[in-house]
GROMACS .gro file of C-alpha atoms in nm:
model
  189
    1MET     CA    1 -20.337 -12.763  -9.036
    2ILE     CA    2 -20.409 -12.409  -9.052
    3SER     CA    3 -20.245 -12.220  -9.261
    4TYR     CA    4 -20.196 -11.792  -9.235
    5LEU     CA    5 -20.033 -11.628  -9.519
    6LEU     CA    6 -19.959 -11.261  -9.415
    7ASP     CA    7 -19.954 -11.032  -9.729
    8LYS     CA    8 -19.740 -10.682  -9.635
    9ILE     CA    9 -19.656 -10.470  -9.998
   10TYR     CA   10 -19.520 -10.103  -9.943
   11VAL     CA   11 -19.559  -9.886 -10.235
   12GLY     CA   12 -19.425  -9.521 -10.204
   13ASN     CA   13 -19.601  -9.390  -9.935
   14ASN     CA   14 -19.834  -9.632  -9.935
   15SER     CA   15 -19.952  -9.909  -9.684
   16VAL     CA   16 -20.114 -10.217  -9.766
   17GLU     CA   17 -20.148 -10.505  -9.456
   18GLN     CA   18 -20.361 -10.794  -9.526
   19VAL     CA   19 -20.443 -11.153  -9.355
   20PHE     CA   20 -20.606 -11.430  -9.519
   21LEU     CA   21 -20.694 -11.763  -9.414
   22GLY     CA   22 -20.720 -11.965  -9.759
   23SER     CA   23 -20.883 -11.748  -9.947
   24ASN     CA   24 -21.065 -11.520  -9.706
   25LEU     CA   25 -20.941 -11.187  -9.592
   26VAL     CA   26 -20.964 -11.201  -9.212
   27PHE     CA   27 -20.818 -10.862  -9.174
   28GLY     CA   28 -20.706 -10.565  -9.356
   29LYS     CA   29 -20.483 -10.217  -9.317
   30ARG     CA   30 -20.422  -9.931  -9.573
   31LEU     CA   31 -20.234  -9.616  -9.497
   32ILE     CA   32 -20.364  -9.357  -9.781
   33PRO     CA   33 -20.189  -9.051  -9.798
   34THR     CA   34 -20.487  -8.770  -9.828
   35PRO     CA   35 -20.392  -8.421  -9.955
   36PRO     CA   36 -20.503  -8.051  -9.923
   37GLY     CA   37 -20.779  -7.973 -10.167
   38ALA     CA   38 -21.140  -7.998 -10.246
   39ASP     CA   39 -21.320  -8.269 -10.372
   40ASN     CA   40 -20.948  -8.513 -10.419
   41PRO     CA   41 -21.098  -8.885 -10.408
   42ILE     CA   42 -20.842  -9.150 -10.268
   43GLN     CA   43 -20.899  -9.529 -10.365
   44THR     CA   44 -20.770  -9.837 -10.210
   45THR     CA   45 -20.896 -10.227 -10.219
   46LEU     CA   46 -20.913 -10.436  -9.912
   47GLY     CA   47 -20.993 -10.815 -10.004
   48LYS     CA   48 -21.234 -10.801 -10.258
   49THR     CA   49 -21.391 -10.443 -10.203
   50GLY     CA   50 -21.279 -10.106 -10.372
   51ILE     CA   51 -21.287  -9.803 -10.152
   52THR     CA   52 -21.290  -9.448 -10.295
   53LEU     CA   53 -21.322  -9.147 -10.024
   54THR     CA   54 -21.433  -8.824 -10.089
   55PHE     CA   55 -21.382  -8.505  -9.902
   56ALA     CA   56 -21.557  -8.205  -9.952
   57GLU     CA   57 -21.267  -8.025  -9.802
   58THR     CA   58 -20.958  -8.095  -9.677
   59ILE     CA   59 -20.798  -7.847  -9.541
   60SER     CA   60 -20.437  -8.010  -9.410
   61GLY     CA   61 -20.306  -8.322  -9.541
   62GLY     CA   62 -20.258  -8.638  -9.363
   63ASN     CA   63 -20.305  -8.993  -9.376
   64THR     CA   64 -20.647  -9.194  -9.386
   65THR     CA   65 -20.638  -9.550  -9.232
   66ILE     CA   66 -20.918  -9.772  -9.347
   67THR     CA   67 -20.915 -10.085  -9.139
   68TYR     CA   68 -21.083 -10.424  -9.232
   69ARG     CA   69 -21.229 -10.692  -8.962
   70PRO     CA   70 -21.487 -10.934  -9.019
   71GLN     CA   71 -21.769 -10.875  -8.714
   72ALA     CA   72 -21.682 -10.992  -8.382
   73ALA     CA   73 -21.802 -11.027  -8.039
   74GLY     CA   74 -21.885 -10.657  -7.889
   75ALA     CA   75 -21.992 -10.519  -8.237
   76PRO     CA   76 -22.336 -10.357  -8.231
   77SER     CA   77 -22.601 -10.583  -8.317
   78LEU     CA   78 -22.766 -10.558  -8.673
   79PRO     CA   79 -23.064 -10.359  -8.743
   80GLY     CA   80 -23.365 -10.554  -8.795
   81ASP     CA   81 -23.361 -10.810  -9.092
   82PHE     CA   82 -22.998 -10.699  -9.219
   83SER     CA   83 -22.727 -10.957  -9.254
   84ILE     CA   84 -22.303 -10.887  -9.262
   85THR     CA   85 -22.256 -10.937  -9.653
   86ASN     CA   86 -21.975 -11.166  -9.721
   87ASN     CA   87 -21.624 -11.056  -9.718
   88ALA     CA   88 -21.757 -10.714  -9.644
   89ALA     CA   89 -21.776 -10.717  -9.262
   90ILE     CA   90 -21.678 -10.361  -9.088
   91TYR     CA   91 -21.485 -10.118  -9.196
   92ASN     CA   92 -21.266  -9.870  -8.957
   93VAL     CA   93 -21.181  -9.501  -9.080
   94THR     CA   94 -20.955  -9.254  -8.920
   95THR     CA   95 -20.756  -8.954  -9.072
   96THR     CA   96 -20.553  -8.708  -8.930
   97ALA     CA   97 -20.616  -8.519  -9.216
   98ASN     CA   98 -20.794  -8.185  -9.132
   99PHE     CA   99 -21.108  -8.134  -9.302
  100ALA     CA  100 -21.457  -7.937  -9.344
  101GLY     CA  101 -21.775  -8.111  -9.470
  102ASN     CA  102 -21.940  -8.445  -9.562
  103ILE     CA  103 -21.723  -8.759  -9.703
  104LEU     CA  104 -21.864  -8.925  -9.939
  105LEU     CA  105 -21.737  -9.362  -9.926
  106CYS     CA  106 -21.833  -9.575 -10.226
  107PHE     CA  107 -21.750  -9.935 -10.204
  108ASN     CA  108 -21.729 -10.142 -10.535
  109LEU     CA  109 -21.914 -10.485 -10.429
  110ASN     CA  110 -21.878 -10.700 -10.701
  111HIS     CA  111 -21.863 -10.981 -10.476
  112LEU     CA  112 -22.261 -10.961 -10.379
  113THR     CA  113 -22.541 -11.125 -10.553
  114ALA     CA  114 -22.788 -10.859 -10.721
  115GLU     CA  115 -23.033 -10.969 -10.463
  116GLN     CA  116 -22.762 -10.893 -10.194
  117PHE     CA  117 -22.651 -10.539 -10.371
  118ASN     CA  118 -23.023 -10.460 -10.467
  119THR     CA  119 -23.060 -10.445 -10.073
  120ALA     CA  120 -22.809 -10.336  -9.976
  121ARG     CA  121 -22.731 -10.052  -9.704
  122ILE     CA  122 -22.435  -9.835  -9.604
  123PHE     CA  123 -22.471  -9.844  -9.146
  124HIS     CA  124 -22.236  -9.561  -8.944
  125TYR     CA  125 -22.192  -9.668  -8.604
  126ASN     CA  126 -22.137  -9.300  -8.475
  127SER     CA  127 -21.986  -9.228  -8.115
  128ASN     CA  128 -22.349  -9.230  -7.920
  129GLY     CA  129 -22.390  -9.574  -7.982
  130GLU     CA  130 -22.632  -9.516  -8.263
  131THR     CA  131 -22.645  -9.703  -8.567
  132ASN     CA  132 -22.774  -9.503  -8.877
  133ASP     CA  133 -22.841  -9.553  -9.247
  134ILE     CA  134 -22.592  -9.324  -9.410
  135THR     CA  135 -22.672  -9.488  -9.819
  136VAL     CA  136 -22.699  -9.205 -10.113
  137LEU     CA  137 -23.010  -9.402 -10.237
  138THR     CA  138 -23.068  -9.057 -10.533
  139GLY     CA  139 -22.860  -8.878 -10.758
  140ALA     CA  140 -22.554  -8.909 -10.908
  141ASN     CA  141 -22.438  -9.123 -10.607
  142ALA     CA  142 -22.749  -9.355 -10.622
  143PRO     CA  143 -22.626  -9.738 -10.580
  144ASP     CA  144 -22.542  -9.846 -10.934
  145PRO     CA  145 -22.618 -10.217 -10.973
  146ILE     CA  146 -22.421 -10.259 -11.310
  147ASN     CA  147 -22.101 -10.165 -11.180
  148LYS     CA  148 -22.197 -10.294 -10.772
  149THR     CA  149 -22.114  -9.928 -10.645
  150LEU     CA  150 -22.267  -9.856 -10.323
  151CYS     CA  151 -22.228  -9.464 -10.160
  152GLY     CA  152 -22.254  -9.345  -9.832
  153LEU     CA  153 -22.256  -9.006  -9.687
  154THR     CA  154 -22.092  -8.880  -9.375
  155SER     CA  155 -21.941  -8.566  -9.138
  156SER     CA  156 -21.786  -8.809  -8.948
  157PHE     CA  157 -21.518  -9.111  -8.953
  158SER     CA  158 -21.550  -9.459  -8.698
  159GLU     CA  159 -21.714  -9.771  -8.819
  160PHE     CA  160 -21.918  -9.862  -9.133
  161TYR     CA  161 -22.128 -10.197  -9.173
  162ILE     CA  162 -22.251 -10.298  -9.507
  163LEU     CA  163 -22.530 -10.484  -9.496
  164TYR     CA  164 -22.800 -10.631  -9.700
  165ARG     CA  165 -23.197 -10.752  -9.649
  166ASN     CA  166 -23.181 -11.109  -9.498
  167PHE     CA  167 -23.518 -11.183  -9.672
  168ALA     CA  168 -23.570 -11.505  -9.475
  169ASN     CA  169 -23.555 -11.304  -9.156
  170TYR     CA  170 -23.746 -11.006  -9.325
  171LEU     CA  171 -24.067 -11.261  -9.369
  172ASN     CA  172 -24.084 -11.406  -9.058
  173THR     CA  173 -24.031 -11.092  -8.899
  174GLU     CA  174 -24.358 -10.906  -8.710
  175ASN     CA  175 -24.238 -10.611  -8.633
  176SER     CA  176 -24.125 -10.291  -8.811
  177PHE     CA  177 -23.792 -10.114  -8.716
  178LYS     CA  178 -23.713  -9.743  -8.771
  179LEU     CA  179 -23.376  -9.589  -8.877
  180THR     CA  180 -23.259  -9.267  -8.902
  181THR     CA  181 -23.015  -9.107  -9.197
  182ALA     CA  182 -22.779  -8.897  -9.212
  183ASN     CA  183 -23.013  -8.662  -9.283
  184ASN     CA  184 -23.223  -8.713  -9.047
  185ASN     CA  185 -23.526  -8.860  -9.205
  186SER     CA  186 -23.661  -9.186  -9.053
  187LEU     CA  187 -23.747  -9.520  -9.272
  188ILE     CA  188 -23.971  -9.737  -9.126
  189PHE     CA  189 -23.964 -10.106  -9.258
   0.00000   0.00000   0.00000
């Protein structure tokens, strides 16, 4: 027998909807009020992943929605030798807030092994059908292996993937591949 547990929690203006199959999150949606102002972080948790978004400037407030779903048919193919992470899958972010500048997205990935975290990257699937690595690799928002926090910088929203390098595929791949970062830098693996 397969059982489904639907968990809906309403706290003030915040809404969380999560669907679990056993202990695995199979769908999650979080609506977060996004106030106007500069550098105001908003935080939530979906399944095992803590998420923080920091808008450079929110001109007028609104609501930001983060939706989790597992990788499904029709999703873009993964770049090179990367694998979708366990319980991290795909996050679709939308907002009704009017904002300017970049948004820093940070994910707490305590459920990853040390090896997975050390190779993890955040990829953004944009409206042009491109998948770009937006991971911040240096400075204050560089990957934090102690707290397992990984951040990316973007100026637009759509689907974001947290991927880690699959070493078995990497060792068996003869071809390198090229990724373009948010700053239009090329990375060749």
